[in-house]
Coordinates of C-alpha atoms and ligand atoms in Angstrom, one line a residue:
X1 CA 163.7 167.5 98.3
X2 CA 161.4 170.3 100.7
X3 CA 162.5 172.8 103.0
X4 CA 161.1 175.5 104.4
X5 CA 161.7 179.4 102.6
X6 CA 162.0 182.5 104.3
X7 CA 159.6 185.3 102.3
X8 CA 162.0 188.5 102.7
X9 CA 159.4 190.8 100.6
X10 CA 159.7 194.7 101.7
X11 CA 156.8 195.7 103.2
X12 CA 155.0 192.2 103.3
X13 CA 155.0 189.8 106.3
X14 CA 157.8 187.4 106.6
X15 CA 156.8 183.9 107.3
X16 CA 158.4 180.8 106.1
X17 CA 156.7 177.5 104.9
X18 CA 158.0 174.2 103.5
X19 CA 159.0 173.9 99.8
X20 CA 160.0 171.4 97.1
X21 CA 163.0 171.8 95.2
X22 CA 161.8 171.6 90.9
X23 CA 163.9 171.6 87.9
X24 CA 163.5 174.8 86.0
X25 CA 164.9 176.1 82.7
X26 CA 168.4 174.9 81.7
X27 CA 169.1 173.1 84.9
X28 CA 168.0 175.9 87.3
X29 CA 165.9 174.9 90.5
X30 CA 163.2 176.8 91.7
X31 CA 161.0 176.6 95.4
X32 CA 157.4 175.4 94.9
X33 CA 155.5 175.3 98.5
X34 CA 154.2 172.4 99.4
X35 CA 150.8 174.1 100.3
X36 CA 148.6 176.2 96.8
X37 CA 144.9 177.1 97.1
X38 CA 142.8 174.8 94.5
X39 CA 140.5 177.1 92.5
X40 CA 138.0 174.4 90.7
X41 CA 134.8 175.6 90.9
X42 CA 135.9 178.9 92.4
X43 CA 133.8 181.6 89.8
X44 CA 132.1 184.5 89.4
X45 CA 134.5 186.6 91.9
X46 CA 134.6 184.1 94.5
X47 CA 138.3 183.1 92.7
X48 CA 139.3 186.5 93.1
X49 CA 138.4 187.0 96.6
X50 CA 139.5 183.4 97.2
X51 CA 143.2 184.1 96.1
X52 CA 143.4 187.8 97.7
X53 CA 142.3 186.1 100.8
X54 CA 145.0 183.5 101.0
X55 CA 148.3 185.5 99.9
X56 CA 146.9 187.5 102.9
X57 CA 146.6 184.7 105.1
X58 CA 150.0 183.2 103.9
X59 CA 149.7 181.1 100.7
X60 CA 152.2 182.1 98.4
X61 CA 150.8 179.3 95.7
X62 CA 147.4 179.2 93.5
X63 CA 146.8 176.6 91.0
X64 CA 144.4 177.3 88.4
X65 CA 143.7 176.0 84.7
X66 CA 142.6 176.9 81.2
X67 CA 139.3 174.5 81.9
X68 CA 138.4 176.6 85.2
X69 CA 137.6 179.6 83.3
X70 CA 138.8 181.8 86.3
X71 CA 142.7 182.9 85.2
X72 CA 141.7 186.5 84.9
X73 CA 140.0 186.3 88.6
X74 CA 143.5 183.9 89.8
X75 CA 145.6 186.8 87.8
X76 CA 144.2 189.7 88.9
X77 CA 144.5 188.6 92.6
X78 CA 147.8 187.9 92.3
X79 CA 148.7 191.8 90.7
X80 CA 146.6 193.3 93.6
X81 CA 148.1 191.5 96.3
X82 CA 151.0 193.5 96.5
X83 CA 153.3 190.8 96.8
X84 CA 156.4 190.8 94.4
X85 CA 155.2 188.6 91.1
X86 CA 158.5 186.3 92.0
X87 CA 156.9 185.9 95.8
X88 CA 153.7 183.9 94.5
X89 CA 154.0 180.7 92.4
X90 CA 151.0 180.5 89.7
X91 CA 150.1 177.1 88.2
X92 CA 148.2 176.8 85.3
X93 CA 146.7 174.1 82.8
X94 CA 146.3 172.8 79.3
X95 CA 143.6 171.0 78.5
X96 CA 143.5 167.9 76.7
X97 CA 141.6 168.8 73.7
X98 CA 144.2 172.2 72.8
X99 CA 147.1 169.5 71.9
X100 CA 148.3 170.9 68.9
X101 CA 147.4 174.7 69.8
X102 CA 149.8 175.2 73.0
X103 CA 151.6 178.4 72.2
X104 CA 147.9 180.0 71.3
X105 CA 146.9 177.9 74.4
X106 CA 149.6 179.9 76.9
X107 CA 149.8 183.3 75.2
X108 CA 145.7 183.2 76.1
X109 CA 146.6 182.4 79.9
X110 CA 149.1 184.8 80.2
X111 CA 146.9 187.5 78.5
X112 CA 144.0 186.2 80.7
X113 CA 145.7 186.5 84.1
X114 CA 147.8 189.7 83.2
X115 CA 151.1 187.8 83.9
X116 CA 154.1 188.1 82.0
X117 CA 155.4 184.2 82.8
X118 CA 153.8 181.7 85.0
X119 CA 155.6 179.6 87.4
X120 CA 154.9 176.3 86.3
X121 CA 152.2 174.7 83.4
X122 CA 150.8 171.1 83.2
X123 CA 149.5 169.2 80.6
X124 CA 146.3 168.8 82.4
X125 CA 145.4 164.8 80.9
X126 CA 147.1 163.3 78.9
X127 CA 145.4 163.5 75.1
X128 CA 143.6 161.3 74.0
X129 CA 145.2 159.1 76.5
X130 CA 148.7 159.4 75.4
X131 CA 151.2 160.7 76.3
X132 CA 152.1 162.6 73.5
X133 CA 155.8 163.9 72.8
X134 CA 154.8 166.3 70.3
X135 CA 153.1 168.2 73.0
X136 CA 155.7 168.0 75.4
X137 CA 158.3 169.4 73.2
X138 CA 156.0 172.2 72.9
X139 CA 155.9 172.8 76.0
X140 CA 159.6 173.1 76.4
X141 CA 160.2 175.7 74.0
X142 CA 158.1 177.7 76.4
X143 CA 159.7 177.1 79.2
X144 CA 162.9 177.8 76.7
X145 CA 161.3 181.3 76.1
X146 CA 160.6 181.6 79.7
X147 CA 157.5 182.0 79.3
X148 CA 157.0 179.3 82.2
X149 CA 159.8 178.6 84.9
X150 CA 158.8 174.9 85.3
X151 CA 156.8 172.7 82.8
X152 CA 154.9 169.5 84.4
X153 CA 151.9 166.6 83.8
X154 CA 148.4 166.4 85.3
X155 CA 146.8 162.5 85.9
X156 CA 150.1 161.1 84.0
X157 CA 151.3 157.4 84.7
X158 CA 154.6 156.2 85.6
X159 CA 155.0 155.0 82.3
X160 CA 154.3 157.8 80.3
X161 CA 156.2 160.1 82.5
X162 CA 159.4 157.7 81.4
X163 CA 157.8 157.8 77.6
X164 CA 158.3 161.9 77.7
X165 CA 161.8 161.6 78.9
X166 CA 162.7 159.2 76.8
X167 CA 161.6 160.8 73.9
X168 CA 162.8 164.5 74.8
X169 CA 165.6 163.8 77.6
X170 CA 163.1 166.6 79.5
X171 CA 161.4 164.7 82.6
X172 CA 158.1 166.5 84.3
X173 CA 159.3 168.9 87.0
X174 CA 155.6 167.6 88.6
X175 CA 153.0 165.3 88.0
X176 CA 149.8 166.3 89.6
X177 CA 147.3 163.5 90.6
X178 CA 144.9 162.6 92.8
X179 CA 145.8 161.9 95.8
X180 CA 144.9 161.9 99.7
X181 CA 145.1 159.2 102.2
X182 CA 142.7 157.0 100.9
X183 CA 144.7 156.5 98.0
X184 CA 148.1 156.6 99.1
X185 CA 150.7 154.0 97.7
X186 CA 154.0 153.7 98.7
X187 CA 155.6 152.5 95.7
X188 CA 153.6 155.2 93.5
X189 CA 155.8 157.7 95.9
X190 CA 158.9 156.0 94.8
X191 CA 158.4 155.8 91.5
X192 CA 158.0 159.6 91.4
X193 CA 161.2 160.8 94.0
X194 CA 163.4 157.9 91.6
X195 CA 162.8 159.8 88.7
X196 CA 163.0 163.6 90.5
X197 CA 159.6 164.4 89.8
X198 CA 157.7 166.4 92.6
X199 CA 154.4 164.6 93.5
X200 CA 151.3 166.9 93.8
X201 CA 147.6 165.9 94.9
X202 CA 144.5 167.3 93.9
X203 CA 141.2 166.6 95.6
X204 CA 142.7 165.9 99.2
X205 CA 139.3 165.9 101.3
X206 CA 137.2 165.0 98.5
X207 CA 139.3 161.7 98.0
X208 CA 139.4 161.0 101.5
X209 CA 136.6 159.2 104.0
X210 CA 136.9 162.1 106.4
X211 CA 135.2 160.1 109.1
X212 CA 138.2 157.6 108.9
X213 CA 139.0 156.7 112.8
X214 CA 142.7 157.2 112.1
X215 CA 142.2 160.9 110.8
X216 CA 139.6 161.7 113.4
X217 CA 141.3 160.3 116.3
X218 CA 144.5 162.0 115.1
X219 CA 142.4 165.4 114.5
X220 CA 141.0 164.6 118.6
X221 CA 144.4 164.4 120.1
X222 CA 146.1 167.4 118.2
X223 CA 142.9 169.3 118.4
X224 CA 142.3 170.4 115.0
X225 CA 140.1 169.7 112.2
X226 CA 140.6 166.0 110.1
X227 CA 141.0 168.5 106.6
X228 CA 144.4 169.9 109.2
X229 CA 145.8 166.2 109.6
X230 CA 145.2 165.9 106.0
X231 CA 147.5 168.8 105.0
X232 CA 149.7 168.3 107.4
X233 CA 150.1 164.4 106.2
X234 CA 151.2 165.7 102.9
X235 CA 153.3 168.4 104.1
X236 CA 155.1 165.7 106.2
X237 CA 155.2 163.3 103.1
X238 CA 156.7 166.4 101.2
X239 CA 153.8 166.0 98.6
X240 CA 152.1 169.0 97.3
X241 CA 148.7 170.2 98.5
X242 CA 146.3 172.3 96.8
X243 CA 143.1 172.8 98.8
X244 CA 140.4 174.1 97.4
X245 CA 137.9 176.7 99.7
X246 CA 136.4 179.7 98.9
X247 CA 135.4 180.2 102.7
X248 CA 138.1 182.7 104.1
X249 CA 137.8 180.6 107.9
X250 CA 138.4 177.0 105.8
X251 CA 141.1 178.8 103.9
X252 CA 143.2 180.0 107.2
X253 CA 142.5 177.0 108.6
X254 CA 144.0 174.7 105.9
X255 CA 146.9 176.9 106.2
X256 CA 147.4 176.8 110.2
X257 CA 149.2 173.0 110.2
X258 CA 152.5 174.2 111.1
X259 CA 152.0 174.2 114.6
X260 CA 151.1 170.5 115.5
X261 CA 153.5 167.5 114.3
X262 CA 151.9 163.8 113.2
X263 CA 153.8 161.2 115.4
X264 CA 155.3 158.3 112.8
X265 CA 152.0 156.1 113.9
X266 CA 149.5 159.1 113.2
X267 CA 151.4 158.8 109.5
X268 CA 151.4 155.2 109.7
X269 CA 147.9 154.9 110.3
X270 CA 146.9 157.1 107.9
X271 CA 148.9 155.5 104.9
X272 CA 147.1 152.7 106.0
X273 CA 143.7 154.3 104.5
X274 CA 145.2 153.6 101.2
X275 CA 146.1 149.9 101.9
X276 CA 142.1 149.5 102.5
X277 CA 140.8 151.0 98.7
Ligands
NAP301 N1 144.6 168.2 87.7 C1 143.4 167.8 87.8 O1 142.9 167.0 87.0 C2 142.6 168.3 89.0 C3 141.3 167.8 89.2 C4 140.6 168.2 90.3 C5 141.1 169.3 91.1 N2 142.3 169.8 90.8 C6 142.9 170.9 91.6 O2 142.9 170.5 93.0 C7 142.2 171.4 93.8 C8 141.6 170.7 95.0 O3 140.7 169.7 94.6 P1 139.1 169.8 94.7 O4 138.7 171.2 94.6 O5 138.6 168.9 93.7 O6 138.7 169.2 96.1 P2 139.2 169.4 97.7 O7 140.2 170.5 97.8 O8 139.5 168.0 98.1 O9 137.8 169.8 98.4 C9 137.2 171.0 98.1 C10 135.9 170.9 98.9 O10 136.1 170.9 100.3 C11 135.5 172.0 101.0 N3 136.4 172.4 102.0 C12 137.6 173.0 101.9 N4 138.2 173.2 103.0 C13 137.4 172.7 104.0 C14 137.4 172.7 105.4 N5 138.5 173.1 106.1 N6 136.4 172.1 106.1 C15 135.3 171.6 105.4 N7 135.2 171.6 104.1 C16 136.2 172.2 103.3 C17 135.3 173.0 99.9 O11 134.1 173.8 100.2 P3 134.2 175.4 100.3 O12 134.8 176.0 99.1 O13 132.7 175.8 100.5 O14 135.0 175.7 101.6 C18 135.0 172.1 98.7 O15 133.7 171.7 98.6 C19 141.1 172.0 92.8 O16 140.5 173.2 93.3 C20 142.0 172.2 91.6 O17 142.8 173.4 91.7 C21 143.0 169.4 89.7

């Protein structure tokens, strides 16, 4: 379910920006936004100056991962930013290869990044291909010491989403994919809202033929950029976005969608770039 949150933080701007509804510890819900700055290949400094120049413009979401080497840059943004630690919601990853180590694998995030919890970690492949259990229920005795609010899957099927909660009776708060209009399915949607998990993409431009006529002729009549009918596509699909930029311009202007509205054919059209894979 999204909505949009009002950030009441003394002394910080108030703004408000859509948000999906994820299951937290012991049946709690908590309000991830639908929009996070990617961090991939954001280093040496440009992942601090990245993050400080998004919570300024209005991001009040980073996602970042052991593998990206940058948690200390992503952590330290965060503490300088002034914002209240509950205001920004931090996402970080396992990889594949530390099944087995978790706890060592979180305690060294947290350490890294100078964060006491963190809002929500993934299982950032599944290991070895599985879908592994055993590692999930890891994962839930963290969230059980609250060291995360929210525990989730990166590049997870359908199936082995329902082998997790089968096995643990603990479903993914997210699964984190990717996703953009050239691979958008329907059904894949479905499957995810059935079972209450939130749907997040990575890569949205990079999976994308940006010179599609339905995202350019979209971009022409709104007068914007295509990478703006892009977010905004997700944001009206109520799928999480996570941009990557480590250009201050391209990071406001991924964030300036809320003023322009994609008519039900813009959407149309633009599913439709997944139909044509
Ligand atoms: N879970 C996973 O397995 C997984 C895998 C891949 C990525 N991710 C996450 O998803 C995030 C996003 O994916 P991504 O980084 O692969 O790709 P992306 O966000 O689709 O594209 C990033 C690229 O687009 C450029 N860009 C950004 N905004 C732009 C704009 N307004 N106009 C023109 N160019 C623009 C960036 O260049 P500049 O920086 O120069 O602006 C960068 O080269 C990652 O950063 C990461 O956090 C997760």
């Amino acid at each position: 379910m999204t909505s949009s949150t009002d950030d009441r933080n003394d002394g910080q701007p108030t703004m408000s920006q859509p948000v999906v509804s994820i299951s937290g510890t012991d049946g709690t819900q908590l309000d991830m936004p639908l929009i996070g700055l990617g961090t991939w290949e954001s280093s040496g400094g440009q992942a601090y100056r990245a993050v400080r120049d998004a919570l300024d413009i209005g991001y009040r979401h980073v996602d970042t991962a052991t593998y990206y080497a940058n948690e200390d840059q992503v952590g330290a943004a965060v503490r300088d930013s002034g914002l209240a630690r509950e205001d920004v919601f931090v996402t970080t990853k396992m990889p594949q290869g530390n099944a087995g180590r978790e706890r060592k694998t979180l305690e060294e995030s947290l350490r890294a990044a100078g964060l006491e919890h963190l809002d929500l970690w993934l299982i950032h492949w599944p290991p070895g291909g599985q879908a592994r259990p055993d590692v999930w229920e890891e994962f839930i005795k963290a969230r059980t010491d609250g060291l995360v609010r929210a525990i989730g899957v990166s590049n997870y099927s359908i199936a082995q989403i329902d082998e997790l909660t089968a096995a643990t009776g603990v479903t993914p708060a997210v699964n984190q994919i990717k996703w953009g209009p050239g691979l958008f399915d329907a059904s894949l949607v479905a499957a995810h809202a059935e079972r209450g998990v939130a749907l997040e993409g990575w890569s949205p431009f990079k999976s994308t033929d940006l010179a599609a006529l339905s995202l350019t002729a979209a971009a022409r009549r709104h007068g914007v950029t295509v990478q703006q009918v892009i977010i905004r596509w997700h944001v009206q699909h109520g799928v999480v976005v996570i941009p990557k930029s480590s250009q201050r311009e391209r990071i406001a202007s991924n964030f300036d969608i809320f003023d322009f509205e994609l008519s039900a054919d813009e959407m149309r059209d633009v599913d439709a770039l997944g139909r044509s894979r």
